[in-house]
Amino acid sequence: MAYTGLILAVLTIILSVVCYFKILYEWHRKVRIQTVRPARLQKVAVRAATPQQSTTELMTFPQAPGPVPWPILGSLAFLGQYDVPFEGFTALAKKYGDLYSITLGSTRCLVVNNLDLIREVLNQNGRYFGGRPDFLRFHKLFGGDRNNSLALCDWSTLQQKRRNLARKHCSPSDASSYYQKMSDVGVMEMHRFMDQLDEVVCPGKDFKVKPLIMQACANMFSQYMCSVRFDYNDQDFMAIVRNFDEIFWEINQGYAVDFLPWLAPFYHKHMSKLTRWSAEIRDFILERIVNEREQTLGDDDTERDFADALLKSLRLDPSVTRDTIMYMLEDFLGGHSAIGNLVMLALGYIAKHPEVGHRIQREIDRITERGKRNVTLYDTESMPYTVATIFEVLRYSSSPIVPHVATEDTCIAGYGVTKGTVVFINNYELNTSERYWTEPKRFNPSRFIETATLAQIRTDLRDSPTAKQDLTNIIKTNGVSSENERTLQIERVRKNIPHFLPFSIGKRTCIGQNLVRGFSFIIIANILQKYDIHSNDLSQIKMYPACVAVPPDTYPLAFTQRSTMAA
């Protein structure tokens, strides 16, 4: 037995050394890429031009510089010194530059820290970076295959088809019936949410409001996409909303097993929990939504909602399977978790910075004539500071962009990138660097505000399908008259900030960003219309850098009903 143990130990050491030398080889080796040289034009006697045949050649590129990896762990130990990996990525950029390589476990990675390079990766060369990391956790969350997920799958024909099917429902234009439906659903649900909130609020006392907010967001999504909502006291619904929230927190975390898959046996209990959460969600969607909808689905071309569109595609398109629509529904309904967590972050920042809440309330009182009606989605143009607050929460929390994976050998900025390289887009650097922002560590929604005259606004809105209504609201709420319309400075949200990419860019940009912005606006505005938000212990309000999620059991907040409308 002693000799057997010794032999195993020696073999383990030899294997580790071999693996380490392989990592070093991969770290040092140059990348050879086959490129196509464009055909040159050759002049002939008649002064015409005849194209020659294109030629291919192999070109060699060095890999980007970076820290030398340690055996087994690579550079994981270095990143472990920081609260979140993106802080470590930013620190390494000061030494190695805006584009550098790093090895995590045995996985070759590339970190992109500069706006121009990010655009080169996601826009100009997006076709080469359409993959996603092959993390074991991602597979567990989607029935054993992460390609069942819209966000975590590799780019494919099926992925394109799924996005096309979802686009009009998840990215509604301002003048569409879906946009009107989104506004109506949001306002209707806020009436029911406020009734629930009124029952549990004890003036001035902290309580855990997150579960209630998550249920409201889930009902908005289920009503908008499936024309069904659930009672706030429905125990099964409450459990599923909790599962979704747990999964959203999970996806926003990083684990050693992601890059050291041989640790999987030590994560067995954790992986089983992920599998159970997602299985319970699918069972609920099947029993409470899909089965009931199939019985009422008509044969005509009318689509009531996203669920109808999916079920009709199942009937008409042989390439669409029942699993496809189940996972799509799970994926898109799960989007409510992003909104609920964003709202919780916003309320937390407002509790920390009460002047922000008061300024939002002044906007609300002006647009609603001191509470004569609820805030709707069509008020966004007239409430720029509220929209700016949502943007500042996204910037300040610096939601990370899901890593990409190179699907073939390519090059970026003169450096070779091998197929399978995991590419981290350091959005944290874009959102917190003094290169791009004044006082980036300060929570300041006004950084997203600019002023313009009505004439300028009218010019900018000329192509908007809702221009007439937007202009009417702006004129009414800002006291614009024929005498001052050329000189009066009106606040509006800054447009086209190139370094602000909360929903990523390129072909894998977040397809549900309009839903996130729209529903979060409705929730925040209607809560603040009635309540002041504060905390009796601000030290409990803990946010996490480079993370748009807060734990399911997070900080409590206090709600005090407003006695008078703001002046």
XYZ file of C-alpha atoms in Angstrom:
567
model
C 0.000 0.000 0.000
C 2.862 2.365 0.826
C 4.426 1.806 -2.591
C 1.057 2.343 -4.305
C 0.601 5.656 -2.509
C 4.119 6.719 -3.422
C 3.577 5.827 -7.085
C 0.311 7.791 -7.176
C 2.013 10.787 -5.586
C 4.855 10.683 -8.114
C 2.428 10.329 -11.027
C 0.392 13.266 -9.714
C 3.506 15.429 -9.521
C 4.600 14.417 -13.019
C 1.124 15.114 -14.415
C 1.049 18.513 -12.715
C 4.456 19.416 -14.134
C 3.425 18.316 -17.637
C 0.205 20.339 -17.411
C 2.123 23.368 -16.195
C 4.608 23.198 -19.050
C 1.669 22.903 -21.450
C 0.187 26.066 -19.940
C 3.528 27.854 -20.306
C 3.775 26.689 -23.911
C 0.309 28.024 -24.666
C 1.194 31.238 -22.868
C 4.360 31.801 -24.931
C 3.415 30.444 -28.333
C 2.581 32.696 -31.225
C -0.742 32.442 -33.032
C -0.717 31.523 -36.716
C -3.769 32.773 -38.597
C -4.680 32.169 -42.208
C -5.601 35.476 -43.832
C -6.980 36.308 -47.252
C -5.049 38.902 -49.216
C -7.388 40.978 -51.421
C -6.950 40.626 -55.159
C -4.869 43.352 -56.776
C -5.878 45.027 -59.986
C -3.602 44.529 -62.985
C -3.699 47.025 -65.859
C -4.129 45.651 -69.377
C -3.743 47.191 -72.814
C -7.321 48.448 -73.037
C -6.867 50.355 -69.747
C -9.398 48.171 -67.998
C -8.699 46.370 -64.752
C -8.796 42.620 -64.368
C -8.940 41.211 -60.835
C -6.354 38.599 -59.976
C -7.147 35.575 -57.839
C -7.169 36.205 -54.085
C -4.345 34.570 -52.183
C -4.141 33.244 -48.646
C -1.160 33.345 -46.352
C -0.296 32.354 -42.816
C 0.545 35.258 -40.546
C 2.057 34.932 -37.092
C 0.977 37.134 -34.188
C 2.321 37.293 -30.632
C -0.141 36.819 -27.807
C -0.917 39.786 -25.587
C 1.381 40.245 -22.576
C 0.257 39.316 -19.102
C 1.269 37.776 -15.776
C 3.101 34.443 -15.854
C 0.651 31.775 -14.631
C 1.298 29.731 -11.503
C 0.963 25.943 -11.585
C -2.618 24.647 -11.344
C -4.181 27.972 -10.294
C -2.874 30.227 -13.037
C -3.562 33.769 -11.760
C -6.637 32.894 -9.702
C -4.732 33.525 -6.471
C -3.968 37.086 -7.559
C -7.621 37.830 -8.344
C -8.587 36.316 -4.998
C -7.053 39.353 -3.293
C -9.901 41.524 -4.583
C -13.591 41.686 -3.694
C -14.466 41.102 -7.355
C -12.260 39.969 -10.271
C -12.862 43.170 -12.237
C -11.018 45.209 -9.607
C -8.063 42.887 -10.161
C -8.408 43.232 -13.929
C -8.229 47.026 -13.604
C -5.145 46.772 -11.381
C -3.354 44.525 -13.899
C -4.181 46.932 -16.736
C -1.935 49.525 -15.084
C 0.992 47.139 -15.540
C 0.222 45.310 -18.783
C -1.889 47.815 -20.699
C -5.445 47.921 -21.995
C -5.244 44.473 -23.621
C -3.536 41.624 -21.811
C -3.619 37.874 -21.359
C -4.256 36.072 -18.106
C -4.517 32.375 -17.314
C -7.233 31.293 -14.864
C -6.721 27.688 -13.874
C -5.637 26.267 -17.210
C -7.944 28.531 -19.256
C -6.413 31.161 -21.487
C -8.200 34.505 -21.073
C -7.996 37.976 -22.564
C -8.998 41.136 -20.696
C -10.110 44.191 -22.690
C -10.057 47.496 -20.798
C -10.225 50.211 -23.432
C -13.303 51.564 -25.234
C -11.803 51.388 -28.733
C -10.606 47.824 -28.150
C -13.994 46.825 -26.734
C -15.648 48.100 -29.905
C -13.092 46.217 -31.987
C -13.925 42.973 -30.168
C -17.720 43.297 -29.978
C -18.499 45.239 -33.151
C -15.858 44.938 -35.871
C -14.856 41.390 -34.919
C -18.018 40.233 -33.167
C -18.364 37.243 -35.507
C -15.191 35.769 -34.000
C -16.288 36.216 -30.380
C -19.820 34.792 -30.325
C -19.128 31.992 -27.848
C -19.778 31.818 -24.112
C -17.725 30.176 -21.335
C -18.343 26.482 -20.840
C -18.891 26.711 -17.074
C -20.392 23.680 -15.356
C -22.779 25.921 -13.402
C -24.292 27.273 -16.614
C -25.063 23.746 -17.807
C -26.745 22.869 -14.504
C -29.053 25.882 -14.726
C -30.388 24.944 -18.164
C -31.161 21.253 -18.138
C -27.562 20.109 -18.642
C -26.908 22.275 -21.713
C -26.161 25.999 -21.446
C -27.069 26.377 -25.144
C -30.693 26.183 -23.993
C -30.149 29.686 -22.613
C -30.367 32.776 -24.796
C -27.703 34.674 -22.843
C -25.294 31.837 -22.041
C -25.333 29.911 -25.336
C -22.818 30.040 -28.168
C -23.908 32.041 -31.205
C -25.716 29.863 -33.732
C -28.511 29.819 -36.300
C -30.892 28.730 -33.525
C -29.711 31.630 -31.378
C -30.435 34.080 -34.198
C -33.877 32.534 -34.745
C -34.721 32.802 -31.047
C -33.682 36.451 -30.913
C -35.723 37.267 -34.015
C -38.760 35.571 -32.514
C -38.437 37.542 -29.284
C -37.399 40.937 -30.636
C -40.765 42.674 -31.114
C -41.942 41.509 -27.690
C -38.750 42.246 -25.760
C -37.591 45.354 -27.642
C -40.855 47.229 -28.319
C -40.607 50.521 -30.198
C -42.180 53.612 -28.640
C -45.109 53.717 -31.070
C -45.934 50.008 -30.977
C -48.887 48.350 -29.276
C -46.384 46.324 -27.233
C -44.985 49.538 -25.739
C -48.503 50.628 -24.793
C -49.106 47.200 -23.281
C -45.866 47.414 -21.314
C -46.933 50.757 -19.837
C -50.451 49.531 -19.016
C -49.207 46.303 -17.433
C -46.640 48.167 -15.337
C -49.110 50.738 -14.007
C -51.799 48.117 -13.320
C -49.382 45.947 -11.355
C -48.153 48.946 -9.366
C -51.716 49.525 -8.115
C -51.768 45.982 -6.722
C -48.210 46.244 -5.440
C -48.976 49.473 -3.573
C -51.996 47.819 -1.946
C -49.711 45.046 -0.693
C -47.086 47.561 0.406
C -49.637 49.611 2.346
C -50.543 46.494 4.346
C -46.997 45.697 5.475
C -45.451 49.155 5.867
C -44.990 50.304 9.431
C -44.104 54.012 9.140
C -40.443 54.680 9.846
C -39.552 51.050 10.568
C -37.204 48.994 8.413
C -38.579 45.893 6.744
C -37.411 43.535 4.002
C -39.168 44.791 0.900
C -37.200 42.851 -1.709
C -39.494 39.757 -1.884
C -42.506 41.986 -2.573
C -40.656 43.943 -5.269
C -39.499 40.727 -6.925
C -43.093 39.436 -7.007
C -44.304 42.669 -8.607
C -41.596 42.416 -11.275
C -42.420 38.754 -11.914
C -46.103 39.605 -12.350
C -45.241 42.398 -14.788
C -43.261 39.962 -16.920
C -45.782 37.125 -16.740
C -48.670 39.488 -17.529
C -46.794 41.161 -20.394
C -45.434 37.956 -21.941
C -48.073 35.384 -21.019
C -51.203 37.387 -20.097
C -51.311 35.791 -16.659
C -50.489 37.053 -13.187
C -50.377 35.442 -9.758
C -51.601 36.368 -6.311
C -48.989 37.781 -3.948
C -49.964 35.123 -1.401
C -49.610 32.212 -3.852
C -47.017 30.025 -2.113
C -45.848 28.305 -5.305
C -45.429 31.670 -7.022
C -43.472 33.033 -4.064
C -41.154 30.009 -4.138
C -40.497 30.319 -7.876
C -39.757 34.045 -7.604
C -37.269 33.198 -4.854
C -35.657 30.549 -7.099
C -35.279 33.071 -9.912
C -33.653 35.536 -7.514
C -31.258 32.901 -6.195
C -30.249 32.044 -9.772
C -29.722 35.710 -10.687
C -27.434 36.145 -7.687
C -25.665 32.914 -8.630
C -24.983 34.010 -12.223
C -23.470 37.240 -10.930
C -20.938 35.346 -8.805
C -17.691 33.648 -9.727
C -16.459 30.313 -8.368
C -13.128 28.499 -8.510
C -14.858 25.505 -10.116
C -15.551 27.623 -13.207
C -11.861 27.454 -14.089
C -10.854 24.409 -12.039
C -13.483 21.858 -13.132
C -11.692 19.056 -11.281
C -13.117 20.661 -8.117
C -16.620 19.609 -9.218
C -16.929 16.757 -6.653
C -16.524 19.344 -3.887
C -19.379 21.389 -5.398
C -21.801 18.495 -5.735
C -24.275 19.867 -3.184
C -24.132 23.321 -4.743
C -24.684 21.979 -8.271
C -27.615 19.874 -7.082
C -29.204 23.006 -5.655
C -28.873 24.798 -9.011
C -30.459 21.850 -10.803
C -33.344 21.774 -8.315
C -34.046 25.509 -8.609
C -34.228 25.426 -12.391
C -36.285 22.200 -12.484
C -38.870 23.682 -10.101
C -39.112 26.787 -12.286
C -39.712 24.738 -15.441
C -42.355 22.618 -13.718
C -44.181 25.766 -12.594
C -44.062 27.343 -16.072
C -45.307 24.124 -17.669
C -48.165 23.550 -15.229
C -49.315 27.122 -14.568
C -48.675 28.763 -17.947
C -47.892 26.542 -20.949
C -50.434 23.751 -20.420
C -53.252 26.227 -19.830
C -52.285 28.405 -22.794
C -52.130 25.472 -25.224
C -55.768 24.686 -24.491
C -56.876 28.208 -25.465
C -54.556 28.768 -28.437
C -56.551 29.644 -31.551
C -55.872 28.711 -35.165
C -55.880 32.287 -36.459
C -52.831 34.528 -36.845
C -53.590 36.658 -33.792
C -50.801 36.776 -31.212
C -51.896 37.936 -27.807
C -48.401 37.842 -26.380
C -44.973 36.204 -26.412
C -46.361 32.870 -25.194
C -48.702 32.743 -28.205
C -45.813 33.525 -30.548
C -43.777 30.658 -29.086
C -46.617 28.140 -29.201
C -47.477 29.077 -32.796
C -43.845 28.667 -33.827
C -43.927 25.210 -32.232
C -46.829 24.290 -34.527
C -45.422 25.827 -37.695
C -41.637 25.434 -37.498
C -40.263 21.863 -37.387
C -36.914 23.128 -36.073
C -38.572 24.536 -32.927
C -39.011 21.949 -30.185
C -41.064 21.995 -27.012
C -37.843 22.274 -25.028
C -36.907 25.342 -27.084
C -40.027 27.256 -26.083
C -39.845 26.087 -22.464
C -36.301 27.352 -22.051
C -37.105 30.586 -23.880
C -40.018 31.271 -21.550
C -37.874 30.457 -18.531
C -35.114 32.715 -19.826
C -37.310 35.706 -20.577
C -39.550 35.423 -17.525
C -36.350 35.256 -15.493
C -35.503 38.716 -16.799
C -37.701 40.141 -14.052
C -34.905 39.358 -11.582
C -32.643 41.917 -13.248
C -35.310 44.592 -12.812
C -36.069 43.702 -9.197
C -32.397 43.830 -8.250
C -31.913 47.095 -10.145
C -34.866 48.625 -8.280
C -33.457 47.448 -4.939
C -30.113 49.034 -5.773
C -31.830 52.281 -6.775
C -33.855 52.411 -3.547
C -30.702 51.664 -1.560
C -28.824 54.540 -3.191
C -31.816 56.844 -2.685
C -31.855 55.940 1.026
C -28.159 56.830 1.160
C -28.654 60.011 -0.872
C -32.091 61.416 0.083
C -31.569 64.520 -2.081
C -31.783 62.218 -5.131
C -35.180 60.927 -4.017
C -36.459 64.436 -3.352
C -35.454 65.611 -6.812
C -37.207 62.627 -8.399
C -40.306 63.460 -6.343
C -40.290 67.028 -7.641
C -40.334 65.637 -11.177
C -43.171 63.277 -10.279
C -45.275 66.008 -8.671
C -44.796 68.294 -11.649
C -45.702 65.685 -14.269
C -48.674 64.237 -12.344
C -49.953 67.621 -11.093
C -49.265 66.644 -7.489
C -50.539 63.105 -7.589
C -53.629 63.373 -9.786
C -52.498 60.298 -11.724
C -49.861 57.578 -11.781
C -46.575 57.838 -13.640
C -46.609 55.900 -16.925
C -43.990 54.834 -19.427
C -44.889 57.812 -21.615
C -43.540 60.190 -18.952
C -39.883 59.259 -19.448
C -39.088 62.217 -21.739
C -40.552 64.593 -19.141
C -38.697 62.998 -16.209
C -35.028 63.069 -17.246
C -33.634 63.017 -13.712
C -35.502 59.808 -12.874
C -34.138 58.151 -16.016
C -30.682 59.551 -15.203
C -30.879 57.980 -11.741
C -31.489 54.558 -13.280
C -28.499 55.081 -15.579
C -26.323 56.171 -12.654
C -27.291 53.032 -10.718
C -26.248 50.956 -13.739
C -22.960 52.857 -14.001
C -22.196 52.848 -10.289
C -22.991 49.157 -9.826
C -21.169 48.463 -13.109
C -23.005 45.347 -14.176
C -20.431 43.038 -15.790
C -20.862 41.987 -19.403
C -21.141 38.199 -19.797
C -17.715 36.931 -20.978
C -17.303 36.084 -24.645
C -15.283 33.216 -26.128
C -13.243 33.257 -29.342
C -14.794 30.785 -31.786
C -11.711 30.695 -34.039
C -8.140 31.974 -34.126
C -8.107 35.714 -34.788
C -6.223 38.859 -33.852
C -7.024 42.041 -31.926
C -4.825 45.139 -32.018
C -1.987 43.118 -33.526
C -2.139 40.347 -30.907
C -3.163 36.789 -31.673
C -6.179 35.296 -29.919
C -6.538 31.508 -29.976
C -9.827 29.692 -30.400
C -11.407 28.982 -27.013
C -9.915 32.043 -25.301
C -12.337 33.537 -22.765
C -12.637 37.302 -23.297
C -13.529 39.549 -20.364
C -14.896 42.978 -21.256
C -13.859 45.193 -18.347
C -16.984 47.312 -18.117
C -15.929 48.142 -14.551
C -12.998 50.143 -15.920
C -15.268 52.031 -18.339
C -17.668 52.930 -15.531
C -15.196 53.873 -12.798
C -12.217 55.411 -14.577
C -11.358 59.094 -14.367
C -10.493 58.830 -18.061
C -14.223 58.809 -18.780
C -16.011 60.337 -15.788
C -15.644 63.292 -13.431
C -15.592 62.074 -9.819
C -16.508 58.489 -10.789
C -16.734 57.344 -7.146
C -19.504 59.838 -6.443
C -23.138 58.801 -6.960
C -24.393 61.642 -9.132
C -27.311 61.161 -11.572
C -26.779 64.692 -12.906
C -23.816 63.435 -14.932
C -26.424 61.995 -17.319
C -28.303 65.318 -17.639
C -27.795 68.064 -20.203
C -29.810 71.139 -21.151
C -31.222 72.154 -24.521
C -33.734 74.600 -25.955
C -37.121 73.438 -27.202
C -35.963 74.018 -30.780
C -33.042 71.628 -30.257
C -35.288 69.036 -28.627
C -37.837 69.344 -31.435
C -35.069 68.696 -33.986
C -33.780 65.666 -32.074
C -37.279 64.188 -31.745
C -38.336 64.701 -35.355
C -37.859 61.012 -36.227
C -39.470 59.706 -33.028
C -42.891 58.068 -33.525
C -44.054 59.610 -30.235
C -42.574 63.069 -30.889
C -45.904 64.911 -30.709
C -46.869 63.478 -27.327
C -43.342 63.897 -25.934
C -43.185 67.546 -27.004
C -46.628 68.242 -25.529
C -45.527 66.809 -22.170
C -42.225 68.706 -22.224
C -43.925 72.021 -23.038
C -46.543 71.505 -20.333
C -44.205 70.434 -17.545
C -41.485 73.030 -18.212
C -43.696 76.074 -18.662
C -42.579 76.711 -22.234
C -44.229 79.657 -23.991
C -43.829 81.363 -27.352
C -41.772 84.061 -25.618
C -39.170 81.775 -24.046
C -39.044 78.657 -26.235
C -35.846 79.818 -27.976
C -34.020 80.644 -24.747
C -35.460 78.470 -21.976
C -33.040 75.670 -21.080
C -34.813 72.347 -20.610
C -33.218 69.360 -18.925
C -32.989 66.101 -20.846
C -31.050 62.839 -20.655
C -27.690 62.913 -22.409
C -27.701 60.879 -25.595
C -24.997 58.671 -27.054
C -22.396 58.482 -24.294
C -19.915 56.201 -26.114
C -18.242 54.797 -22.990
C -21.509 53.900 -21.235
C -22.385 50.336 -22.268
C -24.688 48.898 -19.569
C -26.307 46.436 -21.981
C -23.192 45.659 -24.050
C -22.925 46.275 -27.798
C -22.745 44.196 -30.951
C -24.863 41.250 -31.970
C -25.093 39.949 -28.385
C -26.419 43.155 -26.861
C -29.142 42.617 -24.229
C -32.387 42.068 -26.136
C -34.538 42.961 -23.113
C -32.983 46.330 -22.289
C -36.186 48.256 -23.123
C -38.096 46.122 -20.628
C -35.435 46.718 -17.973
C -35.463 50.488 -18.426
C -39.240 50.746 -18.793
C -40.438 48.607 -15.895
C -37.755 49.884 -13.491
C -38.796 53.470 -14.322
C -42.469 52.714 -13.581
C -41.686 50.958 -10.286
C -39.257 53.540 -8.899
C -41.400 56.531 -9.886
C -44.660 55.139 -8.496
C -43.060 54.099 -5.199
C -41.505 57.535 -4.712
C -44.764 59.226 -5.655
C -46.247 57.936 -2.407
C -43.312 57.160 -0.110
C -40.050 58.599 1.173
C -37.336 55.929 1.331
C -34.763 55.814 4.113
C -32.931 53.429 6.416
C -32.487 53.400 10.167
C -29.072 51.802 9.733
C -27.268 52.837 6.565
C -24.419 50.427 7.355
C -26.760 47.556 6.412
C -27.046 48.850 2.850
C -24.218 46.972 1.213
C -23.662 46.977 -2.533
C -21.081 44.914 -4.363
C -18.727 46.402 -6.975
C -19.146 45.196 -10.557
C -22.436 43.524 -9.638
C -26.016 44.526 -10.426
C -27.391 41.954 -7.974
C -27.955 42.031 -4.237
C -28.413 38.840 -2.182
C -31.947 37.426 -1.923
C -31.859 38.182 1.802
C -30.616 41.731 1.578
C -30.860 45.037 3.409
C -34.205 46.276 4.797
C -35.576 49.736 4.039
C -38.053 52.071 5.722
C -41.035 53.562 3.884
C -42.749 56.688 5.179
C -45.843 57.979 3.419
C -45.389 61.499 2.101
C -47.517 64.003 3.984
C -47.346 66.692 1.295
C -46.275 66.735 -2.328
C -42.916 68.313 -3.067
C -42.937 71.902 -4.199
